[in-house]
XYZ file of C-alpha atoms in Angstrom:
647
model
C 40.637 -28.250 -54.858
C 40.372 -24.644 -55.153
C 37.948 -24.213 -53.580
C 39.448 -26.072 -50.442
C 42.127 -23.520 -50.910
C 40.128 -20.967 -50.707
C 38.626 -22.012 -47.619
C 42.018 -23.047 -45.687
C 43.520 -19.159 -46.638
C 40.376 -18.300 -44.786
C 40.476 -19.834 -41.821
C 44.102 -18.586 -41.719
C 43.012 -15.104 -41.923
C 40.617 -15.959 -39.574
C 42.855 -17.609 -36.976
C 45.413 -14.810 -37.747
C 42.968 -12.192 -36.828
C 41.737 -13.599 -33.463
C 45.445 -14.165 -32.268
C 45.941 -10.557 -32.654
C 42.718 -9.552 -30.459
C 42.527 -9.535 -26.592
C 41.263 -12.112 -24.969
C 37.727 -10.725 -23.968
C 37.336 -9.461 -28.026
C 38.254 -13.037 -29.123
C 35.443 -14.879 -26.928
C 33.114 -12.480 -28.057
C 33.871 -12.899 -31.849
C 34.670 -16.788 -31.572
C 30.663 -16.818 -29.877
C 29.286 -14.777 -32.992
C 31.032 -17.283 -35.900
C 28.116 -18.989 -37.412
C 29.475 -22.963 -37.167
C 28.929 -25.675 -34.666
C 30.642 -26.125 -31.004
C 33.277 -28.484 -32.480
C 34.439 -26.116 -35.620
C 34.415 -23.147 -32.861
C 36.944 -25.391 -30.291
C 39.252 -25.803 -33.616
C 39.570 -22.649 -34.173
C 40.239 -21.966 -30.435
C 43.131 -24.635 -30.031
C 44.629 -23.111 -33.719
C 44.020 -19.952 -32.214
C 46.326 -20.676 -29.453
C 49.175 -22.973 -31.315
C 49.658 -19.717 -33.512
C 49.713 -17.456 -30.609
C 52.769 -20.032 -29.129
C 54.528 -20.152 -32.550
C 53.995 -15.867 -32.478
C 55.383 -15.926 -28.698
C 58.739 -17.286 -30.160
C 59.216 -14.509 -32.482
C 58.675 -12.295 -29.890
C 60.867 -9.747 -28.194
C 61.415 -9.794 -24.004
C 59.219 -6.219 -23.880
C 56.565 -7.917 -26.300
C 56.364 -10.922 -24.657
C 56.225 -9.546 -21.495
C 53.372 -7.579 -22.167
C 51.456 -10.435 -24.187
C 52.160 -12.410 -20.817
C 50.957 -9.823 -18.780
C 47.896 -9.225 -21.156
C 47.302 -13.111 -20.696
C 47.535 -13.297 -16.946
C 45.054 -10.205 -16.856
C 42.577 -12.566 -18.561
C 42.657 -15.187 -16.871
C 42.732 -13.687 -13.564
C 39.061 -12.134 -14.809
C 37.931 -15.268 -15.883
C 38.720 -16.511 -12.814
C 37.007 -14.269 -10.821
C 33.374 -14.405 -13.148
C 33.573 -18.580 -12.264
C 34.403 -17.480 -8.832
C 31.822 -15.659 -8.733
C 28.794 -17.817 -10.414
C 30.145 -20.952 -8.245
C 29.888 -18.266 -4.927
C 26.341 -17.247 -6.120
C 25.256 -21.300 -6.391
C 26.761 -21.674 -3.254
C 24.411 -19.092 -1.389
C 21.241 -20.312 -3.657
C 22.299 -23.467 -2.655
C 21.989 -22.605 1.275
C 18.426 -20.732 0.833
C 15.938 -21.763 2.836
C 13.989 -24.416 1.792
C 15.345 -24.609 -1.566
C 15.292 -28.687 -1.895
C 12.095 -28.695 -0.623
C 10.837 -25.872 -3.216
C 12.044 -27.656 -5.850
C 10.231 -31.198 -5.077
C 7.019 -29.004 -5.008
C 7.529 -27.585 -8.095
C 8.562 -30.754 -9.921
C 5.511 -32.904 -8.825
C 2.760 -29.817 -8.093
C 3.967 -27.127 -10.609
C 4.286 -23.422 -10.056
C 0.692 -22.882 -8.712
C 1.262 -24.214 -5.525
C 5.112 -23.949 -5.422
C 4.009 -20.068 -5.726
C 1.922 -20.608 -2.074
C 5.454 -21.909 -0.388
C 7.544 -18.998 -1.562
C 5.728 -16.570 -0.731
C 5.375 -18.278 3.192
C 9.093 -18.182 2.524
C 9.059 -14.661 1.790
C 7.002 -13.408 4.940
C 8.842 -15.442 6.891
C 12.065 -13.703 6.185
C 10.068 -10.466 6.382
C 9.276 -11.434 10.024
C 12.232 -12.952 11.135
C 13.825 -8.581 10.012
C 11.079 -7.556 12.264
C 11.715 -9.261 15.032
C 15.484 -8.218 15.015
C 14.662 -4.494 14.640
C 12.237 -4.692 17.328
C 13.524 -7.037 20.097
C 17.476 -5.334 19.466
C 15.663 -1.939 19.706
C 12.869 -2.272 22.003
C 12.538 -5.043 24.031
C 16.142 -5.221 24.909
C 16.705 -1.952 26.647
C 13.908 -2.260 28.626
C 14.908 -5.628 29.954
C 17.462 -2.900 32.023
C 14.643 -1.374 33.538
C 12.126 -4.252 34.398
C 11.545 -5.342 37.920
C 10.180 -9.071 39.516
C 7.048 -10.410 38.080
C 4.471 -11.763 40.624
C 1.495 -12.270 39.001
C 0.478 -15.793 38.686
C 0.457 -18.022 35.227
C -2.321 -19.948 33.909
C -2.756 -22.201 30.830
C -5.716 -20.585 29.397
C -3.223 -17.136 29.044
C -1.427 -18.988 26.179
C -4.505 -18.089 24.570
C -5.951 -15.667 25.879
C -3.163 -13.368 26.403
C -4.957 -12.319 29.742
C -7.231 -9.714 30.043
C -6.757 -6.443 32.558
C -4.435 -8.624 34.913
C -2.429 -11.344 34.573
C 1.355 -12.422 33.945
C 1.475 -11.931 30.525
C 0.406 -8.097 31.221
C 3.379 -7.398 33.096
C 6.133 -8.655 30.434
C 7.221 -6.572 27.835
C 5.056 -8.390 25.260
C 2.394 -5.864 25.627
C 2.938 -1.535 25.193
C 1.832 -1.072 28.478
C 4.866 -2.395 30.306
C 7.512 -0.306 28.714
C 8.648 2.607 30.571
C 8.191 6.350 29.567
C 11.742 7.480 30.624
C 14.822 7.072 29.693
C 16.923 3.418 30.291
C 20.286 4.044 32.258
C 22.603 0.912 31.873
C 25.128 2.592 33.849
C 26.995 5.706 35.093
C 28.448 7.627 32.359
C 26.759 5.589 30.061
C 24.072 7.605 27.518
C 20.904 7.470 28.868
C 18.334 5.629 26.072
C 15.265 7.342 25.350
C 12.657 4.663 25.194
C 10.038 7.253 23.347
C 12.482 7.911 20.766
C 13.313 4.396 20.166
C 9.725 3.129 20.166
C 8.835 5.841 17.524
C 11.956 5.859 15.028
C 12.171 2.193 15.929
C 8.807 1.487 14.059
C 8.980 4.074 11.154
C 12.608 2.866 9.900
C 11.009 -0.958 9.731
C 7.993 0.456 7.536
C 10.002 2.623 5.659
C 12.921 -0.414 5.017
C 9.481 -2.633 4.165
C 8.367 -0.347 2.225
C 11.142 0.104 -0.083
C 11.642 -3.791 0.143
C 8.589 -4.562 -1.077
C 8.182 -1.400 -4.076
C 11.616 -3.751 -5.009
C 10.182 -7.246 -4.995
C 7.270 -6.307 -6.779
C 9.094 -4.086 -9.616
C 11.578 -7.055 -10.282
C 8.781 -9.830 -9.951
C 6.498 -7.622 -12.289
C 9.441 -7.029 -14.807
C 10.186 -10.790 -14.627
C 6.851 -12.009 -14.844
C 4.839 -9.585 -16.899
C 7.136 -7.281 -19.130
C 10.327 -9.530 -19.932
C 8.065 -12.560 -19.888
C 7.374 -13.776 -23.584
C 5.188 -16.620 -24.616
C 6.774 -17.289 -27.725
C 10.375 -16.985 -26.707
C 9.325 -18.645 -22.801
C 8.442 -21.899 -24.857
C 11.202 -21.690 -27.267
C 13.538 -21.178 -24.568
C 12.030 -24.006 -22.210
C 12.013 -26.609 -25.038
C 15.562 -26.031 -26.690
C 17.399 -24.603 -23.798
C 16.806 -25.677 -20.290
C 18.550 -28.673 -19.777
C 21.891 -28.158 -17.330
C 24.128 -30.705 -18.549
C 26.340 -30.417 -15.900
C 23.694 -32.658 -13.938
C 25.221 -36.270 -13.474
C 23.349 -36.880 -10.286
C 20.090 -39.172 -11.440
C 18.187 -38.207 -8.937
C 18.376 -34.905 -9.838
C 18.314 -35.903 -13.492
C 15.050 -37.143 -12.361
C 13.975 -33.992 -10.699
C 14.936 -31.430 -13.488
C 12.564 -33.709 -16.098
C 10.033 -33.397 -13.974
C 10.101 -29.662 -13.551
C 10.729 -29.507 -17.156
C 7.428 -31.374 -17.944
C 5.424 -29.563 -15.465
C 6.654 -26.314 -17.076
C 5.907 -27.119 -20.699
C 2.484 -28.533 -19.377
C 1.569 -25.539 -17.892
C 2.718 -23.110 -21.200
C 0.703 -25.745 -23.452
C -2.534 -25.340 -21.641
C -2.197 -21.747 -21.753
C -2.134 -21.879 -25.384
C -5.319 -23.972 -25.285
C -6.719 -22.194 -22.881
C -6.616 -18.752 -25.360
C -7.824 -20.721 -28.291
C -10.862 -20.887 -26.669
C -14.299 -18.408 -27.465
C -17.435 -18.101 -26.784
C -20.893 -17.134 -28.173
C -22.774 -14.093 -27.625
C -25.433 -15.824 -25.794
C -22.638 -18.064 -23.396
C -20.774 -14.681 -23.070
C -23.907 -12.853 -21.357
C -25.131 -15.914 -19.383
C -21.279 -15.974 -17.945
C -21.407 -12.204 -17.161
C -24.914 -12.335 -15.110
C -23.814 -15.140 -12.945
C -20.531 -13.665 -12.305
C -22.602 -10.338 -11.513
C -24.855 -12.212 -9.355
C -22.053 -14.268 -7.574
C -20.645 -10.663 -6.883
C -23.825 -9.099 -5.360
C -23.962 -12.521 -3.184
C -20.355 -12.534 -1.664
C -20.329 -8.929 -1.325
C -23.275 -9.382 1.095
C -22.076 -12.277 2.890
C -19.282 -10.201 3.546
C -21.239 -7.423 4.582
C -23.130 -9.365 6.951
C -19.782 -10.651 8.641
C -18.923 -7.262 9.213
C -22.150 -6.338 10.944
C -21.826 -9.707 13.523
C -18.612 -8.491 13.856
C -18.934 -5.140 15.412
C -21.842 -6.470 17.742
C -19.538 -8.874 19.374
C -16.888 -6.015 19.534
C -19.231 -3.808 21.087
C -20.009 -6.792 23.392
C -17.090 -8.047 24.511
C -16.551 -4.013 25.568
C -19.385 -4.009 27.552
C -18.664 -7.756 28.883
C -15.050 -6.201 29.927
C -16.308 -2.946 31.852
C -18.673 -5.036 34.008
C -16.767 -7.482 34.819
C -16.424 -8.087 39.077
C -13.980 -11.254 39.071
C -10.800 -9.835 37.150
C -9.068 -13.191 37.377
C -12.402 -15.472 36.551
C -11.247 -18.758 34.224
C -14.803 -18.417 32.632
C -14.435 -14.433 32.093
C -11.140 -15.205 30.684
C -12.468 -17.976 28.279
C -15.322 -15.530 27.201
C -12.358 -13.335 25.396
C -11.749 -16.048 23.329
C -15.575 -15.695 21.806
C -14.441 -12.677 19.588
C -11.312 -14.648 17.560
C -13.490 -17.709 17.428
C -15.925 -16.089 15.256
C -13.688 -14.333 13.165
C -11.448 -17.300 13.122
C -14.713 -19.140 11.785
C -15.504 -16.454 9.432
C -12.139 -16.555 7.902
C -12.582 -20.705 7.713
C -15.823 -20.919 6.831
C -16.709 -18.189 4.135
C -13.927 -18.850 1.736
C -15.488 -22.496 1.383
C -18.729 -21.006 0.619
C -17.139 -18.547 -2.139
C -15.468 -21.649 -3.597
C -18.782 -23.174 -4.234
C -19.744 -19.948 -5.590
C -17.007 -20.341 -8.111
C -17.735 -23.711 -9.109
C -21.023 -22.245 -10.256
C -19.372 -19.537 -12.214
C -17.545 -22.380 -14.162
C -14.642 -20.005 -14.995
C -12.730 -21.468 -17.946
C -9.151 -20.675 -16.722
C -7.791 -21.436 -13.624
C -5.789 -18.523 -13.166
C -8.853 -16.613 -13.562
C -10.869 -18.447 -11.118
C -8.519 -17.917 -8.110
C -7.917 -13.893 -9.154
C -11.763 -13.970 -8.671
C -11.470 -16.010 -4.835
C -8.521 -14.137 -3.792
C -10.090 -10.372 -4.817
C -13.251 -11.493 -2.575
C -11.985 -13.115 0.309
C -9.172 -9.994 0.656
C -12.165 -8.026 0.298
C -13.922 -9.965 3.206
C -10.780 -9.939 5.498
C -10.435 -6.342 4.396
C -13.652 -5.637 5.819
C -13.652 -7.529 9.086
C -10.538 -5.306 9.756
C -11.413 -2.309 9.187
C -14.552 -2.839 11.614
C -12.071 -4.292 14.346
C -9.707 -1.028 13.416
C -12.553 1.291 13.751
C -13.798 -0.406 17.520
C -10.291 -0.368 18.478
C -9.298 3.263 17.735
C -12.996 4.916 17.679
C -14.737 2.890 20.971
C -11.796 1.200 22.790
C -9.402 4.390 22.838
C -12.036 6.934 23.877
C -13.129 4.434 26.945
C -12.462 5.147 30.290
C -10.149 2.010 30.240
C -7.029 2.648 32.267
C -4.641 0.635 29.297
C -6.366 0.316 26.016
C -3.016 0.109 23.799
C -2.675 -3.092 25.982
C -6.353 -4.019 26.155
C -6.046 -3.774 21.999
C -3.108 -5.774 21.721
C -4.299 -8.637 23.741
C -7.235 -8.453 21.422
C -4.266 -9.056 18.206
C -2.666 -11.827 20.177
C -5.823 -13.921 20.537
C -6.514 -13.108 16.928
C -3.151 -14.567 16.303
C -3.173 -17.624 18.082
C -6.418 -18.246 17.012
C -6.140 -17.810 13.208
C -2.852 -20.095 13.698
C -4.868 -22.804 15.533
C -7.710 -22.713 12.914
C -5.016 -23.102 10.299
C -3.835 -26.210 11.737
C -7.313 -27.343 12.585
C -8.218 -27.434 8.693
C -5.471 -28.636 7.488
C -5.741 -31.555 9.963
C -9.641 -32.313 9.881
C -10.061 -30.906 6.071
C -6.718 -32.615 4.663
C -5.619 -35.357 6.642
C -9.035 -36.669 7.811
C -10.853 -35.797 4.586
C -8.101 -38.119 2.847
C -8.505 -41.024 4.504
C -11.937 -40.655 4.241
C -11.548 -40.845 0.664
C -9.353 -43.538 0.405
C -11.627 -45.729 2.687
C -14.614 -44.627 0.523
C -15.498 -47.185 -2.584
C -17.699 -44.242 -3.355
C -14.825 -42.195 -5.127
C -12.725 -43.095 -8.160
C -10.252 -40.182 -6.828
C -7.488 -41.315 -4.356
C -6.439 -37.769 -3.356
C -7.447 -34.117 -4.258
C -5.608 -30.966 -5.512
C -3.877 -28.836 -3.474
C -5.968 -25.634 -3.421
C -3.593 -22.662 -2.986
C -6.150 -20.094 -3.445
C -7.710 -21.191 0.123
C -4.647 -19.925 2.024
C -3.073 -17.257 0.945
C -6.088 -14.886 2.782
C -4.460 -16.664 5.601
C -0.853 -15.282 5.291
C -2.608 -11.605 3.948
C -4.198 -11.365 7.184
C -1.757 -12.517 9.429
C 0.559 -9.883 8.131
C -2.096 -7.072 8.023
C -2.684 -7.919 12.093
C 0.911 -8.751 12.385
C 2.048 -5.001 11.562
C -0.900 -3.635 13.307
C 0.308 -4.930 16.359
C 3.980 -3.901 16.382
C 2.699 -0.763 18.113
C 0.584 -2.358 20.537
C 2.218 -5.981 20.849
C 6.078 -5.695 20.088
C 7.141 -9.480 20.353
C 3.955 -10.651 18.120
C 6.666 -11.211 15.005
C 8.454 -13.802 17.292
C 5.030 -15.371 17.547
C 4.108 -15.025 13.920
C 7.869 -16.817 13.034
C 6.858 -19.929 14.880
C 3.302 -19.761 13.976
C 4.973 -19.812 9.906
C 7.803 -22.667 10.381
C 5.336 -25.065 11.652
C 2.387 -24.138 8.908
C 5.124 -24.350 6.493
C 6.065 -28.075 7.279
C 2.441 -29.218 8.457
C 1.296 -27.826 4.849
C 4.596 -29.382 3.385
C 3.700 -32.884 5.224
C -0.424 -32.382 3.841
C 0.957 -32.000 0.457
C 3.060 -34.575 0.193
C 0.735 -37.800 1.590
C -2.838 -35.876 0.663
C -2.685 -34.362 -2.594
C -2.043 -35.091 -6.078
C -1.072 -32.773 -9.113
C -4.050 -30.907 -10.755
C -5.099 -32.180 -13.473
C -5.728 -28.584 -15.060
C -2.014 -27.437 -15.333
C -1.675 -24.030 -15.896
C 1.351 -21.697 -14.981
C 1.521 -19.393 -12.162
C 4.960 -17.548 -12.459
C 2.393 -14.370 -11.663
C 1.027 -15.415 -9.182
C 3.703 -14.255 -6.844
C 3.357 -10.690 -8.064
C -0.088 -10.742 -6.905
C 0.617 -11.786 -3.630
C 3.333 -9.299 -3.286
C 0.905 -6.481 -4.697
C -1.122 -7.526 -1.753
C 1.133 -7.746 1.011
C 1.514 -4.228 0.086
C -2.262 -2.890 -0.798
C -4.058 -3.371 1.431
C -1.764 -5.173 4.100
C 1.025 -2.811 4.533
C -0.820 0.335 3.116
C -3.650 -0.540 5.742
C -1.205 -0.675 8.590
C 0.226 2.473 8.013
C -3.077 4.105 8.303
C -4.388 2.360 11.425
C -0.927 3.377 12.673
C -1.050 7.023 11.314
C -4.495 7.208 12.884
C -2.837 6.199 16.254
C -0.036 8.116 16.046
C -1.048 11.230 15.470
C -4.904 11.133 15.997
C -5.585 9.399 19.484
C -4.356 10.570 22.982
C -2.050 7.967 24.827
C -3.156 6.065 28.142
C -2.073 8.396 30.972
C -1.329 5.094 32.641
C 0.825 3.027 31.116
C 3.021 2.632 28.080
C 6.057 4.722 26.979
C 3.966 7.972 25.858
C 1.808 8.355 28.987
C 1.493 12.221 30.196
C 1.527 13.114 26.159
C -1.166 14.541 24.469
C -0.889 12.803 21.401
C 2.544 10.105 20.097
C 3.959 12.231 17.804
C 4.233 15.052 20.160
C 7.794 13.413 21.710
C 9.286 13.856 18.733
C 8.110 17.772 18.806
C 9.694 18.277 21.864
C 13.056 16.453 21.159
C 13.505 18.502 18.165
C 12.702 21.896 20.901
C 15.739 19.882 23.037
C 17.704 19.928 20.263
C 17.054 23.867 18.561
C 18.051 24.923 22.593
C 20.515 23.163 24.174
C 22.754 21.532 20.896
C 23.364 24.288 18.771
C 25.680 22.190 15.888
C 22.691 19.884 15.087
C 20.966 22.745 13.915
C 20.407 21.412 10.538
C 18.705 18.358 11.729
C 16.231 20.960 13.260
C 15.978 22.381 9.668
C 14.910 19.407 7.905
C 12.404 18.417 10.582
C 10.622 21.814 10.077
C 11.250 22.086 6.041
C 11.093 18.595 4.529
C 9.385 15.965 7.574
C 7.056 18.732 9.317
C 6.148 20.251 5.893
C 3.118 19.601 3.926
C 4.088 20.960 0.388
C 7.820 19.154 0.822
C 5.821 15.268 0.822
C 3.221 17.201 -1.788
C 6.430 17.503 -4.194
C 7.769 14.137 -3.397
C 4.649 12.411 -4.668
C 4.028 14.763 -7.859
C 8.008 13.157 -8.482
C 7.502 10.008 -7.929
C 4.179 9.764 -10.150
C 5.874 11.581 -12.799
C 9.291 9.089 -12.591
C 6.387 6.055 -12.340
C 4.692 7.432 -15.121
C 7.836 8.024 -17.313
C 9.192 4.662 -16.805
C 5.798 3.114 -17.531
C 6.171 5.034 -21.095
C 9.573 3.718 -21.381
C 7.950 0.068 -20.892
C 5.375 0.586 -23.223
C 7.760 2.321 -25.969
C 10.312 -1.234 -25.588
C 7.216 -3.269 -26.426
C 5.951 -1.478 -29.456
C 9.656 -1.660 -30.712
C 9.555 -5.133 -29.419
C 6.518 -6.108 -31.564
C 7.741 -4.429 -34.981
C 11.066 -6.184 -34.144
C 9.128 -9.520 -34.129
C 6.993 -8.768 -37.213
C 9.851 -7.456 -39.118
C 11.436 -11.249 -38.541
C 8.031 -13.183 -39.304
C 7.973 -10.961 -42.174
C 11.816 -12.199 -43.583
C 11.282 -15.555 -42.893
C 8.415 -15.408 -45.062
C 10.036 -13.521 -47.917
C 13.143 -16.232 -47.401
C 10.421 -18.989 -47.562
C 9.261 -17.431 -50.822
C 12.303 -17.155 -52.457
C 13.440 -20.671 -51.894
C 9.748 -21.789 -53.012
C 10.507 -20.131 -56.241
C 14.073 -21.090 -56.553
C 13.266 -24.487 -56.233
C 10.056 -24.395 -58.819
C 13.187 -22.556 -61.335
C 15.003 -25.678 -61.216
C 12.636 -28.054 -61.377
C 11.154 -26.045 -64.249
C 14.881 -26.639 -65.782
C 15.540 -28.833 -68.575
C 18.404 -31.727 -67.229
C 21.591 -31.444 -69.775
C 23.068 -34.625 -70.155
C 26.775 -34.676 -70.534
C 28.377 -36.965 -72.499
C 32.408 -37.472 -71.274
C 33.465 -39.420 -74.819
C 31.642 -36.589 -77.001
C 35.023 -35.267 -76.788
């Protein structure tokens, strides 16, 4: 009984002291008390009888404020569950995000990873082809005249070559004007070299930063806050929603649940396993001679390559018959080829990886994305070096058009050999299968690590061509809504789950990584290289009569220093901070040092992270100790007896 007591004058002090706290203090302190959900609602609906009894005591200027006090409260509370159910709302209306989520409860996160990050260039292309066409192509569309050249099938392909009516739209450089667009009288006159030049550097730099974003949070996310011990702990005891009353989506959430815990269990197995001295140097010579072999193949690719570039030039400047079907079909032989490359070499480095017998999965795609990026890489950089090195120094009257003719085929192409595979190496391959009493196997595994090169490249030639091509993102949106659903469709009636789960929550970040080395970092260079390096057709395009691209913006900035004298300090950061060497010099020494800094921050939180964690195994084992011992004390006890009529 007194002890009862003792605990009821508690709980009264208790209850007294949260009715005296604000409402924000209370939640936090009521979230803190060590007892179970139903003790903690007690003491909440106590809690609030006292504060009513304590209301009636109260003064008008104390209950006033107490009412005002309470009103503030709720009116934040309010707000935060406005706020979550607005934020649901938008996730909710994300593209795709059903869809996502069947993927990732039946295929897990290695292949849901291939879908969002088709999601994510998608979105990146769909920004592109806002800045561009509201920029760009629109103004000009003021200063067009009739087209009269004649349309042909084959150009939906071929993009034409020299003549043709795709030439003389403004899908090509060539067609835009070098002057400056008049809408109408007293309107401001739009200065298409301007535009075309500030157009493009604002969408690199605004990509730029976008992407240095989604890779710092998906790296934080995936490799720094991510925990293996805490992921699992978390996963088992604490992600079920219980809000969920929907079965099907009861259904769902299990599912993704099981696939999840799947995945973090084969990891640990996966990490368990070693290897002898002798298995660990028979591994590292057949990875070193699977190397030597695909770095070859790739090699030569690149050599085949640049022959047929240096063919089709030669092929182009003899030509008699500008508007010959067969001539025009010939321009297709270039894309094929790399097209085929692209198709066919990947299979051949998966077989190499099925000889290197890698023991993890995640492992064994690292290994066949590094060598086909390093193969796509390659081809490229040949293609960059015949465009801007043999095709710019021609005597060819357009070669910014000529070159992005050459990116739309490559384009179209690449899109129609993705659709190709996934019909005659999915669907076809399938029912093969199934027809087959050969096979045990109904279906096979998605393999994500076979297209991602696909999306790498596509972006690589994508931003390449902005200069040359402005309208290829519009092309590159289509091409990625219908590879999204045909893949989506090939998933869904061709494959099955793998039966090696293993979780790719990283595998994003590597994607990401690179989108921006060596996609985006490439493009800037070819670009840079144009820009700044190679004289302008004297023809055609916006910069004709210039002796290099840049050199507009050097004379709008002389414009500017003589005729408007109050922008004179946009003339002084052009010459001190954009125009200056040691300014951009000083801008990277910062940001290394502000990379390297936080990187020391990073590591510094996981050291303290680690003691943290062994100071906690290291309690629980003393606790464990001391109750081992307390309990050997007692049992080591001699049992009194007590006799109640002794007395």
């Amino acid at each position: 009984n007194l002890i009862e007591v003792h605990v009821s004058v508690d709980e009264l002090h208790l209850i007294g002291t949260l009715a005296d706290m604000p409402a924000d203090e209370r939640t936090k302190a009521l979230r803190q008390l060590v007892m179970n959900l139903q003790e903690k609602r007690e003491f909440s609906e106590k809690n609030v009888i006292k504060k009513k009894k304590k209301k009636g005591k109260m003064g008008l200027g104390e209950l006033v404020g107490a009412l005002a006090q309470e009103w503030h409260c709720q009116r934040v509370s309010s707000l935060r569950r406005y706020k979550e159910s607005l934020f649901e709302f938008f996730h909710s209306l994300s593209l795709w995000n059903k869809t996502l989520k069947d993927i990732s409860g039946k295929f897990g996160t290695s292949v849901v990873s291939y879908f969002l990050f088709l999601r994510w260039l998608l979105l990146s292309n769909v920004f592109a082809a806002f800045i561009l066409f509201g920029f760009i192509t629109i103004p000009q569309f003021f200063d067009m005249g009739p087209n009269n050249a004649s349309f042909s099938g084959l150009e939906i392909l071929t993009g034409t070559c020299k003549q043709g009516f795709f030439t003389n739209t403004v899908l090509y450089y060539g067609f835009y004007t070098n002057g400056s667009v008049e809408h109408a009288v007293g309107v401001p006159v739009y200065n298409m070299q301007l535009a075309y030049i500030f157009t493009l550097g604002i969408y690199f730099v605004i990509c730029f930063f976008i992407m240095l974003y989604s890779m710092g949070t998906s790296f934080r996310n995936n490799f720094i806050t991510a925990n293996a011990y805490s992921e699992r702990i978390s996963k088992f005891l604490c992600s079920w929603d219980f809000n969920i009353t929907n079965e099907k989506t009861i259904k769902l959430k299990q599912k993704i649940l099981s696939t999840q815990l799947k995945e973090l269990l084969s990891e640990k197995v996966h990490r368990k396993q070693s290897l002898t001295l002798y298995q660990k140097i028979k591994h590292m010579l057949i990875h070193v001679a699977a190397w030597l072999v695909s770095m070859g193949s790739a090699a030569a690719c690149c050599a085949g390559v640049y022959y047929l570039c240096d063919l089709d030039l030669k092929m182009f400047k003899k030509s008699v018959d500008l508007n010959n079907l067969s001539y025009e079909a010939s321009q297709l032989l270039l894309p094929t080829v790399v097209s085929l490359i692209n198709l066919l070499l990947p299979l051949f480095y998966s077989f190499l990886n099925v000889v290197e017998k890698y023991k993890h999965p995640r492992r064994q795609i690292y290994a066949l994305i590094l060598r086909n990026v390093f193969l796509k890489m390659s081809i490229i950089a040949v293609l960059s070096y015949y465009w801007l090195q043999k095709v710019a120094l021609s005597d060819i009257k357009c070669w910014e058009t000529y070159v992005g003719q050459e990116l739309y085929r490559l384009v179209v192409t690449n899109f129609v050999f993705s659709l190709l595979s996934t019909f005659c190496g999915e669907f076809l391959l399938n029912k093969v299968i199934q027809s087959s009493v050969k096979y045990n196997m109904t279906k096979y595994t998605h393999d994500v690590k076979a297209y991602i090169h696909y999306c790498t490249v596509s972006q690589l030639i994508l931003r390449i061509g902005l200069y040359f091509a402005p309208l290829l993102p519009i092309i590159q949106i289509i091409k990625y809504l219908v590879i999204f659903y045909v893949k989506k469709v090939s998933l869904m009636m061709n494959c099955q789950p793998s039966r090696r789960a293993w979780r790719a929550a990283q595998m994003t970040t590597v994607f990401i990584s690179l989108m921006f080395f060596p996609s985006f970092s490439g493009a800037v260079i070819i670009l840079g290289v144009t820009l700044w390096k190679r004289e302008p057709s004297r023809q055609c395009g916006p910069f004709q009569g210039l002796p290099l691209v840049y050199d507009a913006v050097t004379i709008w900035i002389h414009e500017i220093s003589s005729t408007y004298r109050s922008l004179g300090w946009l003339v002084f950061i052009y010459n001190n901070f954009i125009h200056s060497t040691l300014f951009f010099f000083i801008l990277t020494i910062l940001a290394l040092s502000l990379v390297y800094l936080h990187w020391q921050i990073i590591d510094g939180r996981k050291i303290k992270e680690d003691h943290l964690r062994k100071r906690i195994t290291n309690e629980a084992k003393d606790k464990a100790l001391l109750l081992k011992k307390l309990r050997y004390h007692q049992e080591r006890q001699p049992k009194v007896s007590i006799n109640p009529k002794a007395n």
